Each structure stands twice: as C-alpha cells, then as structure tokens.
Amino acid sequence: MLLLLTLPSRKVYKKPATPVRLGHRNLSECVSENNMANDASPKRRDGIVIDDNWSGYSLDLFSYPSHYAGDLDCVIVPHGVIMDRTERLARDIMDDLGNKDIVVLCVLKGGYQFSADLVDKIKVLSCNSNRTIPMRVHFIRLKSYMNDKATEDLHIVGAEDLSFLTGKNVLIVEAIVGTGKTMKTLLKHVEAFKPNMIKVAGLLVKRVAQNSPWLPDYVGFQIPNRFVVGYALDYNEYFRDLNHICIISESGKLKYKV
C-alpha cells in the first residue's frame, strides 16, 4: 500500500528591497567608492573609507556609559566593527611579516587599546597557522593636543633611548593619524636608531582639510575631520572608558574643557 505524505510548505524569507535605515544612512552606503577597485575588492592600503556625509549611528542603538549622556553626537564606528577590522589588519600583518621577529612600539595613551587588541589577534594567528610572529612590546607616549586643538609642541616620553631597536623590525601602532606631522616626527626619531625595517599600523586616519592624508602601512578606517573619542581615545583624559568610537558633542567639549 502506497502512502502519500504531504509536507508543510516552507516559508521563504525575502530580504527587504531596501536596507533598514533607522533614521540614518547605512554605513555601507557611505563607504567611499574610492575604497573599491574595479573588481570590487577593497584596496588594502586605503582601509575602510567613511565619507564626510556619514551621519553616524544613533546613540540609542548602543550601550554606553550613562555619565556621557549628552556629551556625544553619534557612534561613528561601533566596537564590533573595530574588532573585525583589527582582525583583518592582523591577518595582513601576518601575511607581510610572518616569521619575522618584531618589536611593537605602542603609542600611548590613545593607542593602548588598539595595540592590545591587535597583538592579541596576531597571537591567535600565530597559534593557528604555520607562520608565527615573535613579538616584544614597548611603549612610548606622545602628546600634541590641548582640548580639541593640535599644538606645535610634540612631547615624546619613553623614547629617549631606543637603541634596542637597532637592526630590529619595528611595528609602530597608533590609534589616530591626522596631518601626519606627529607620526613623521616620531618616524624620524626612530630611524635615528637604525632599525632594519619600520611599519606603521593606524586604526584611524583623519582627513584634514587642505591636506592629503598620510597613510600608514596598515589602515583601519579613514574618517571625516571630526573630533572623535572612545576606544581609548580621549578628550582631556575623558572618554577612554567608551567602547565605541564616537563624535563628541559641542556641549561635551565645553563640559570637559580645561
């Protein structure tokens, strides 16, 4: 006897024709076309380019410390996106520097979180591939901002004697690069100790008016010329306890101004 079974029909999910906007343009729509090659693959050196018209994500979509309520305009790069991009940078560094002994030169204070996460990602890759990067980490501190303005004076702390860099492969890790003057000054200082090689990883590159951005060897994001805080980036030592990268509000600048 032949039995015929009728299976319940499956509901097919149809992707919405247009992305959910939540009151803002999607970040994917604001990634510059210059970030894509003709074959639609991203140009690695440029990083992810966020256009000037990107309005950011509403703060209501994320968790952040309540003591910063009213001090921020928007989230420009969420923490999860930072971590994913950092993992990709670690893979690029492994491809280029795998099996080389390197010294990671972390630029404090803003670069400590990016440096820690980047080193962790490289360590994971070293444990799960046939290539590895032996690393030592050294810290220096740069200070060139007063409130939200860059000053002419650059103070380098902890870089007086870098003679241990002689003949070494150096990876400088910095959170944010603006005009590039600070980094060029640091590079000149490091070069005086005659390392074998110098590479620079920068999480953020800010497009400063009337200046072509100076691009590190490894770039996370190119961002508009706005003052950003969070993910260890500060405004007069505040906002380092914020996970996301955000744009500070004018009222926030006044509140924490010195």
PDB file of C-alpha atoms in Angstrom:
ATOM      1  CA  MET A   1       0.000   0.000   0.000  1.00  0.00           C
ATOM      2  CA  LEU A   2       1.471   3.335  -1.034  1.00  0.00           C
ATOM      3  CA  LEU A   3       1.163   6.197   1.420  1.00  0.00           C
ATOM      4  CA  LEU A   4       1.432   9.766   0.222  1.00  0.00           C
ATOM      5  CA  LEU A   5       2.710  12.265   2.775  1.00  0.00           C
ATOM      6  CA  THR A   6       2.081  15.938   2.332  1.00  0.00           C
ATOM      7  CA  LEU A   7       4.867  18.051   3.808  1.00  0.00           C
ATOM      8  CA  PRO A   8       4.049  21.510   5.138  1.00  0.00           C
ATOM      9  CA  SER A   9       5.177  24.266   2.856  1.00  0.00           C
ATOM     10  CA  ARG A  10       8.255  26.218   3.930  1.00  0.00           C
ATOM     11  CA  LYS A  11       8.072  29.950   4.257  1.00  0.00           C
ATOM     12  CA  VAL A  12      10.781  31.629   2.261  1.00  0.00           C
ATOM     13  CA  TYR A  13      12.292  34.732   3.859  1.00  0.00           C
ATOM     14  CA  LYS A  14      12.584  37.540   1.392  1.00  0.00           C
ATOM     15  CA  LYS A  15      15.254  40.122   2.006  1.00  0.00           C
ATOM     16  CA  PRO A  16      13.807  43.644   2.114  1.00  0.00           C
ATOM     17  CA  ALA A  17      14.341  45.562  -1.090  1.00  0.00           C
ATOM     18  CA  THR A  18      15.947  48.444   0.793  1.00  0.00           C
ATOM     19  CA  PRO A  19      18.087  48.325   3.963  1.00  0.00           C
ATOM     20  CA  VAL A  20      16.648  49.445   7.279  1.00  0.00           C
ATOM     21  CA  ARG A  21      17.784  52.985   7.865  1.00  0.00           C
ATOM     22  CA  LEU A  22      16.830  53.669  11.487  1.00  0.00           C
ATOM     23  CA  GLY A  23      16.864  57.386  10.840  1.00  0.00           C
ATOM     24  CA  HIS A  24      20.374  57.416   9.377  1.00  0.00           C
ATOM     25  CA  ARG A  25      22.049  56.390   6.158  1.00  0.00           C
ATOM     26  CA  ASN A  26      23.640  52.960   6.241  1.00  0.00           C
ATOM     27  CA  LEU A  27      27.395  52.900   6.777  1.00  0.00           C
ATOM     28  CA  SER A  28      27.727  50.703   3.691  1.00  0.00           C
ATOM     29  CA  GLU A  29      26.208  53.492   1.599  1.00  0.00           C
ATOM     30  CA  CYS A  30      28.747  55.956   2.909  1.00  0.00           C
ATOM     31  CA  VAL A  31      31.853  53.876   2.256  1.00  0.00           C
ATOM     32  CA  SER A  32      33.629  55.782  -0.459  1.00  0.00           C
ATOM     33  CA  GLU A  33      33.685  54.307  -3.927  1.00  0.00           C
ATOM     34  CA  ASN A  34      37.376  55.134  -3.893  1.00  0.00           C
ATOM     35  CA  ASN A  35      37.705  52.278  -1.414  1.00  0.00           C
ATOM     36  CA  MET A  36      36.800  49.776  -4.127  1.00  0.00           C
ATOM     37  CA  ALA A  37      38.953  48.612  -7.010  1.00  0.00           C
ATOM     38  CA  ASN A  38      37.450  47.916 -10.403  1.00  0.00           C
ATOM     39  CA  ASP A  39      36.881  44.276  -9.454  1.00  0.00           C
ATOM     40  CA  ALA A  40      35.006  45.384  -6.301  1.00  0.00           C
ATOM     41  CA  SER A  41      37.782  44.195  -3.981  1.00  0.00           C
ATOM     42  CA  PRO A  42      38.874  46.764  -1.358  1.00  0.00           C
ATOM     43  CA  LYS A  43      42.231  48.493  -1.640  1.00  0.00           C
ATOM     44  CA  ARG A  44      44.071  47.258   1.409  1.00  0.00           C
ATOM     45  CA  ARG A  45      46.215  50.329   1.963  1.00  0.00           C
ATOM     46  CA  ASP A  46      43.265  52.724   1.993  1.00  0.00           C
ATOM     47  CA  GLY A  47      41.385  50.825   4.675  1.00  0.00           C
ATOM     48  CA  ILE A  48      37.656  51.460   5.030  1.00  0.00           C
ATOM     49  CA  VAL A  49      36.901  54.981   3.836  1.00  0.00           C
ATOM     50  CA  ILE A  50      33.976  56.646   5.620  1.00  0.00           C
ATOM     51  CA  ASP A  51      32.682  59.625   3.643  1.00  0.00           C
ATOM     52  CA  ASP A  52      32.229  63.098   5.081  1.00  0.00           C
ATOM     53  CA  ASN A  53      28.447  62.836   4.747  1.00  0.00           C
ATOM     54  CA  TRP A  54      28.215  59.792   7.019  1.00  0.00           C
ATOM     55  CA  SER A  55      25.930  60.926   9.840  1.00  0.00           C
ATOM     56  CA  GLY A  56      26.822  58.065  12.156  1.00  0.00           C
ATOM     57  CA  TYR A  57      24.634  55.726  14.175  1.00  0.00           C
ATOM     58  CA  SER A  58      22.127  56.921  16.741  1.00  0.00           C
ATOM     59  CA  LEU A  59      23.366  56.528  20.302  1.00  0.00           C
ATOM     60  CA  ASP A  60      20.031  54.913  21.156  1.00  0.00           C
ATOM     61  CA  LEU A  61      21.127  51.800  19.257  1.00  0.00           C
ATOM     62  CA  PHE A  62      24.099  51.105  21.548  1.00  0.00           C
ATOM     63  CA  SER A  63      25.082  50.719  25.181  1.00  0.00           C
ATOM     64  CA  TYR A  64      27.471  53.324  26.564  1.00  0.00           C
ATOM     65  CA  PRO A  65      28.259  54.803  29.997  1.00  0.00           C
ATOM     66  CA  SER A  66      25.338  56.897  31.231  1.00  0.00           C
ATOM     67  CA  HIS A  67      27.716  59.521  32.601  1.00  0.00           C
ATOM     68  CA  TYR A  68      28.372  60.554  28.988  1.00  0.00           C
ATOM     69  CA  ALA A  69      24.711  61.252  28.234  1.00  0.00           C
ATOM     70  CA  GLY A  70      24.538  64.491  26.245  1.00  0.00           C
ATOM     71  CA  ASP A  71      28.292  64.510  25.622  1.00  0.00           C
ATOM     72  CA  LEU A  72      28.230  62.625  22.309  1.00  0.00           C
ATOM     73  CA  ASP A  73      26.679  63.275  18.902  1.00  0.00           C
ATOM     74  CA  CYS A  74      26.748  59.769  17.444  1.00  0.00           C
ATOM     75  CA  VAL A  75      28.621  56.493  17.097  1.00  0.00           C
ATOM     76  CA  ILE A  76      30.835  56.626  14.029  1.00  0.00           C
ATOM     77  CA  VAL A  77      32.468  53.167  14.347  1.00  0.00           C
ATOM     78  CA  PRO A  78      30.852  50.547  16.619  1.00  0.00           C
ATOM     79  CA  HIS A  79      33.078  48.387  18.791  1.00  0.00           C
ATOM     80  CA  GLY A  80      32.227  45.184  16.916  1.00  0.00           C
ATOM     81  CA  VAL A  81      33.300  46.726  13.606  1.00  0.00           C
ATOM     82  CA  ILE A  82      36.566  47.877  15.190  1.00  0.00           C
ATOM     83  CA  MET A  83      37.307  44.357  16.359  1.00  0.00           C
ATOM     84  CA  ASP A  84      36.515  42.786  12.995  1.00  0.00           C
ATOM     85  CA  ARG A  85      38.694  45.301  11.151  1.00  0.00           C
ATOM     86  CA  THR A  86      41.513  44.768  13.674  1.00  0.00           C
ATOM     87  CA  GLU A  87      41.396  41.041  12.993  1.00  0.00           C
ATOM     88  CA  ARG A  88      41.790  41.713   9.274  1.00  0.00           C
ATOM     89  CA  LEU A  89      44.747  44.033   9.908  1.00  0.00           C
ATOM     90  CA  ALA A  90      46.355  41.287  11.985  1.00  0.00           C
ATOM     91  CA  ARG A  91      45.988  38.908   9.032  1.00  0.00           C
ATOM     92  CA  ASP A  92      47.583  41.479   6.703  1.00  0.00           C
ATOM     93  CA  ILE A  93      50.475  41.949   9.114  1.00  0.00           C
ATOM     94  CA  MET A  94      50.902  38.186   9.378  1.00  0.00           C
ATOM     95  CA  ASP A  95      50.987  37.921   5.567  1.00  0.00           C
ATOM     96  CA  ASP A  96      53.679  40.602   5.343  1.00  0.00           C
ATOM     97  CA  LEU A  97      55.755  39.966   8.460  1.00  0.00           C
ATOM     98  CA  GLY A  98      55.133  36.321   9.287  1.00  0.00           C
ATOM     99  CA  ASN A  99      58.193  34.528  10.733  1.00  0.00           C
ATOM    100  CA  LYS A 100      59.926  37.857  11.396  1.00  0.00           C
ATOM    101  CA  ASP A 101      60.874  38.865  14.924  1.00  0.00           C
ATOM    102  CA  ILE A 102      59.281  42.300  15.532  1.00  0.00           C
ATOM    103  CA  VAL A 103      59.170  44.978  18.188  1.00  0.00           C
ATOM    104  CA  VAL A 104      55.720  46.531  18.605  1.00  0.00           C
ATOM    105  CA  LEU A 105      56.060  50.193  19.539  1.00  0.00           C
ATOM    106  CA  CYS A 106      52.731  51.221  21.073  1.00  0.00           C
ATOM    107  CA  VAL A 107      51.962  54.948  21.083  1.00  0.00           C
ATOM    108  CA  LEU A 108      50.251  55.907  24.337  1.00  0.00           C
ATOM    109  CA  LYS A 109      47.845  56.785  25.613  1.00  0.00           C
ATOM    110  CA  GLY A 110      45.266  56.561  22.857  1.00  0.00           C
ATOM    111  CA  GLY A 111      46.859  53.594  21.140  1.00  0.00           C
ATOM    112  CA  TYR A 112      46.901  51.182  24.070  1.00  0.00           C
ATOM    113  CA  GLN A 113      43.545  49.518  23.364  1.00  0.00           C
ATOM    114  CA  PHE A 114      44.128  49.141  19.630  1.00  0.00           C
ATOM    115  CA  SER A 115      47.636  47.846  20.261  1.00  0.00           C
ATOM    116  CA  ALA A 116      46.453  45.315  22.860  1.00  0.00           C
ATOM    117  CA  ASP A 117      43.685  44.009  20.601  1.00  0.00           C
ATOM    118  CA  LEU A 118      45.946  43.900  17.542  1.00  0.00           C
ATOM    119  CA  VAL A 119      48.647  41.979  19.419  1.00  0.00           C
ATOM    120  CA  ASP A 120      46.008  39.539  20.712  1.00  0.00           C
ATOM    121  CA  LYS A 121      44.733  38.909  17.174  1.00  0.00           C
ATOM    122  CA  ILE A 122      48.294  38.304  15.927  1.00  0.00           C
ATOM    123  CA  LYS A 123      48.904  35.885  18.812  1.00  0.00           C
ATOM    124  CA  VAL A 124      45.811  33.882  17.862  1.00  0.00           C
ATOM    125  CA  LEU A 125      47.005  33.672  14.265  1.00  0.00           C
ATOM    126  CA  SER A 126      50.459  32.594  15.433  1.00  0.00           C
ATOM    127  CA  CYS A 127      48.870  29.710  17.343  1.00  0.00           C
ATOM    128  CA  ASN A 128      46.660  28.564  14.484  1.00  0.00           C
ATOM    129  CA  SER A 129      48.786  28.774  11.355  1.00  0.00           C
ATOM    130  CA  ASN A 130      52.112  27.573  10.013  1.00  0.00           C
ATOM    131  CA  ARG A 131      53.504  31.094  10.349  1.00  0.00           C
ATOM    132  CA  THR A 132      54.275  32.985  13.519  1.00  0.00           C
ATOM    133  CA  ILE A 133      55.437  36.418  14.634  1.00  0.00           C
ATOM    134  CA  PRO A 134      57.614  36.579  17.768  1.00  0.00           C
ATOM    135  CA  MET A 135      56.788  39.935  19.379  1.00  0.00           C
ATOM    136  CA  ARG A 136      58.130  42.228  22.019  1.00  0.00           C
ATOM    137  CA  VAL A 137      56.122  45.275  23.067  1.00  0.00           C
ATOM    138  CA  HIS A 138      57.489  48.664  24.088  1.00  0.00           C
ATOM    139  CA  PHE A 139      55.540  51.805  24.995  1.00  0.00           C
ATOM    140  CA  ILE A 140      56.117  55.467  24.248  1.00  0.00           C
ATOM    141  CA  ARG A 141      53.849  58.422  24.874  1.00  0.00           C
ATOM    142  CA  LEU A 142      53.094  61.330  22.569  1.00  0.00           C
ATOM    143  CA  LYS A 143      51.146  64.446  23.494  1.00  0.00           C
ATOM    144  CA  SER A 144      50.274  67.127  20.969  1.00  0.00           C
ATOM    145  CA  TYR A 145      46.670  68.183  21.805  1.00  0.00           C
ATOM    146  CA  MET A 146      45.167  70.799  24.105  1.00  0.00           C
ATOM    147  CA  ASN A 147      41.391  70.350  24.290  1.00  0.00           C
ATOM    148  CA  ASP A 148      40.445  69.595  20.660  1.00  0.00           C
ATOM    149  CA  LYS A 149      43.295  71.532  19.015  1.00  0.00           C
ATOM    150  CA  ALA A 150      46.669  70.214  17.905  1.00  0.00           C
ATOM    151  CA  THR A 151      49.612  72.176  19.269  1.00  0.00           C
ATOM    152  CA  GLU A 152      53.007  72.826  17.720  1.00  0.00           C
ATOM    153  CA  ASP A 153      54.784  71.187  20.652  1.00  0.00           C
ATOM    154  CA  LEU A 154      55.236  67.425  20.475  1.00  0.00           C
ATOM    155  CA  HIS A 155      56.300  65.701  23.656  1.00  0.00           C
ATOM    156  CA  ILE A 156      57.764  62.194  23.361  1.00  0.00           C
ATOM    157  CA  VAL A 157      58.025  60.299  26.643  1.00  0.00           C
ATOM    158  CA  GLY A 158      59.866  56.985  26.875  1.00  0.00           C
ATOM    159  CA  ALA A 159      61.679  57.376  23.552  1.00  0.00           C
ATOM    160  CA  GLU A 160      64.890  58.955  24.793  1.00  0.00           C
ATOM    161  CA  ASP A 161      66.905  55.764  24.271  1.00  0.00           C
ATOM    162  CA  LEU A 162      65.579  53.360  21.683  1.00  0.00           C
ATOM    163  CA  SER A 163      68.956  51.837  20.911  1.00  0.00           C
ATOM    164  CA  PHE A 164      67.442  48.368  21.395  1.00  0.00           C
ATOM    165  CA  LEU A 165      65.650  48.957  18.062  1.00  0.00           C
ATOM    166  CA  THR A 166      68.917  48.879  16.119  1.00  0.00           C
ATOM    167  CA  GLY A 167      68.687  46.191  13.453  1.00  0.00           C
ATOM    168  CA  LYS A 168      65.157  45.226  14.549  1.00  0.00           C
ATOM    169  CA  ASN A 169      61.862  45.063  12.642  1.00  0.00           C
ATOM    170  CA  VAL A 170      59.583  47.703  14.173  1.00  0.00           C
ATOM    171  CA  LEU A 171      55.800  47.969  14.019  1.00  0.00           C
ATOM    172  CA  ILE A 172      54.553  51.323  15.317  1.00  0.00           C
ATOM    173  CA  VAL A 173      50.926  51.109  16.465  1.00  0.00           C
ATOM    174  CA  GLU A 174      48.959  54.362  16.687  1.00  0.00           C
ATOM    175  CA  ALA A 175      45.243  54.929  17.244  1.00  0.00           C
ATOM    176  CA  ILE A 176      44.758  58.019  15.072  1.00  0.00           C
ATOM    177  CA  VAL A 177      46.734  59.948  12.450  1.00  0.00           C
ATOM    178  CA  GLY A 178      45.761  63.460  11.376  1.00  0.00           C
ATOM    179  CA  THR A 179      48.083  65.626   9.307  1.00  0.00           C
ATOM    180  CA  GLY A 180      50.834  63.063   9.746  1.00  0.00           C
ATOM    181  CA  LYS A 181      53.238  65.615  11.256  1.00  0.00           C
ATOM    182  CA  THR A 182      53.341  63.836  14.614  1.00  0.00           C
ATOM    183  CA  MET A 183      53.971  60.447  13.032  1.00  0.00           C
ATOM    184  CA  LYS A 184      56.629  61.812  10.681  1.00  0.00           C
ATOM    185  CA  THR A 185      58.410  63.338  13.674  1.00  0.00           C
ATOM    186  CA  LEU A 186      58.269  60.033  15.509  1.00  0.00           C
ATOM    187  CA  LEU A 187      59.477  58.113  12.445  1.00  0.00           C
ATOM    188  CA  LYS A 188      62.459  60.447  12.111  1.00  0.00           C
ATOM    189  CA  HIS A 189      63.279  59.856  15.775  1.00  0.00           C
ATOM    190  CA  VAL A 190      63.012  56.072  15.448  1.00  0.00           C
ATOM    191  CA  GLU A 191      65.009  55.998  12.198  1.00  0.00           C
ATOM    192  CA  ALA A 192      67.937  57.589  14.044  1.00  0.00           C
ATOM    193  CA  PHE A 193      68.386  54.279  15.906  1.00  0.00           C
ATOM    194  CA  LYS A 194      68.803  52.421  12.581  1.00  0.00           C
ATOM    195  CA  PRO A 195      66.156  49.689  12.758  1.00  0.00           C
ATOM    196  CA  ASN A 196      66.075  47.108   9.976  1.00  0.00           C
ATOM    197  CA  MET A 197      62.501  47.969   8.998  1.00  0.00           C
ATOM    198  CA  ILE A 198      59.666  50.223  10.156  1.00  0.00           C
ATOM    199  CA  LYS A 199      55.967  49.625   9.523  1.00  0.00           C
ATOM    200  CA  VAL A 200      53.077  51.686  10.888  1.00  0.00           C
ATOM    201  CA  ALA A 201      49.582  50.476  11.788  1.00  0.00           C
ATOM    202  CA  GLY A 202      46.978  53.194  12.327  1.00  0.00           C
ATOM    203  CA  LEU A 203      43.409  52.448  13.345  1.00  0.00           C
ATOM    204  CA  LEU A 204      42.078  55.817  12.177  1.00  0.00           C
ATOM    205  CA  VAL A 205      43.294  58.295   9.580  1.00  0.00           C
ATOM    206  CA  LYS A 206      41.539  61.645   9.765  1.00  0.00           C
ATOM    207  CA  ARG A 207      41.049  63.638   6.569  1.00  0.00           C
ATOM    208  CA  VAL A 208      42.267  67.099   7.477  1.00  0.00           C
ATOM    209  CA  ALA A 209      41.216  69.998   5.233  1.00  0.00           C
ATOM    210  CA  GLN A 210      43.750  71.107   2.611  1.00  0.00           C
ATOM    211  CA  ASN A 211      45.987  68.137   3.366  1.00  0.00           C
ATOM    212  CA  SER A 212      46.272  64.809   1.606  1.00  0.00           C
ATOM    213  CA  PRO A 213      46.111  62.158   4.316  1.00  0.00           C
ATOM    214  CA  TRP A 214      49.371  60.493   5.262  1.00  0.00           C
ATOM    215  CA  LEU A 215      48.576  56.787   5.128  1.00  0.00           C
ATOM    216  CA  PRO A 216      50.241  54.242   7.406  1.00  0.00           C
ATOM    217  CA  ASP A 217      51.167  50.832   6.018  1.00  0.00           C
ATOM    218  CA  TYR A 218      48.087  49.335   7.680  1.00  0.00           C
ATOM    219  CA  VAL A 219      44.937  51.471   7.910  1.00  0.00           C
ATOM    220  CA  GLY A 220      41.766  50.630   9.767  1.00  0.00           C
ATOM    221  CA  PHE A 221      39.441  53.465   8.773  1.00  0.00           C
ATOM    222  CA  GLN A 222      39.689  56.825   7.037  1.00  0.00           C
ATOM    223  CA  ILE A 223      37.279  59.195   8.776  1.00  0.00           C
ATOM    224  CA  PRO A 224      35.993  62.768   8.367  1.00  0.00           C
ATOM    225  CA  ASN A 225      37.745  65.651  10.104  1.00  0.00           C
ATOM    226  CA  ARG A 226      35.703  65.428  13.302  1.00  0.00           C
ATOM    227  CA  PHE A 227      36.975  65.110  16.869  1.00  0.00           C
ATOM    228  CA  VAL A 228      36.413  61.509  17.901  1.00  0.00           C
ATOM    229  CA  VAL A 229      36.598  59.836  21.300  1.00  0.00           C
ATOM    230  CA  GLY A 230      36.268  56.340  22.700  1.00  0.00           C
ATOM    231  CA  TYR A 231      38.169  53.071  22.381  1.00  0.00           C
ATOM    232  CA  ALA A 232      40.943  54.708  24.474  1.00  0.00           C
ATOM    233  CA  LEU A 233      40.836  57.989  22.508  1.00  0.00           C
ATOM    234  CA  ASP A 234      40.256  60.839  24.931  1.00  0.00           C
ATOM    235  CA  TYR A 235      39.246  64.443  25.317  1.00  0.00           C
ATOM    236  CA  ASN A 236      41.306  65.787  28.228  1.00  0.00           C
ATOM    237  CA  GLU A 237      41.533  62.230  29.649  1.00  0.00           C
ATOM    238  CA  TYR A 238      37.774  61.559  29.475  1.00  0.00           C
ATOM    239  CA  PHE A 239      36.008  59.001  27.232  1.00  0.00           C
ATOM    240  CA  ARG A 240      38.750  56.361  27.374  1.00  0.00           C
ATOM    241  CA  ASP A 241      36.160  54.099  29.058  1.00  0.00           C
ATOM    242  CA  LEU A 242      33.894  54.224  25.983  1.00  0.00           C
ATOM    243  CA  ASN A 243      33.946  51.104  23.779  1.00  0.00           C
ATOM    244  CA  HIS A 244      32.695  52.650  20.543  1.00  0.00           C
ATOM    245  CA  ILE A 245      34.372  55.412  18.543  1.00  0.00           C
ATOM    246  CA  CYS A 246      32.060  58.414  18.776  1.00  0.00           C
ATOM    247  CA  ILE A 247      31.920  62.053  17.790  1.00  0.00           C
ATOM    248  CA  ILE A 248      31.981  64.327  20.817  1.00  0.00           C
ATOM    249  CA  SER A 249      29.247  66.965  21.041  1.00  0.00           C
ATOM    250  CA  GLU A 250      29.881  70.672  21.476  1.00  0.00           C
ATOM    251  CA  SER A 251      28.343  70.514  24.946  1.00  0.00           C
ATOM    252  CA  GLY A 252      30.729  67.663  25.752  1.00  0.00           C
ATOM    253  CA  LYS A 253      33.702  69.781  24.717  1.00  0.00           C
ATOM    254  CA  LEU A 254      32.567  72.598  26.980  1.00  0.00           C
ATOM    255  CA  LYS A 255      31.874  70.247  29.885  1.00  0.00           C
ATOM    256  CA  TYR A 256      35.381  68.747  29.885  1.00  0.00           C
ATOM    257  CA  LYS A 257      37.365  71.728  28.642  1.00  0.00           C
ATOM    258  CA  VAL A 258      40.477  72.690  30.626  1.00  0.00           C
TER     259      VAL A 258
END
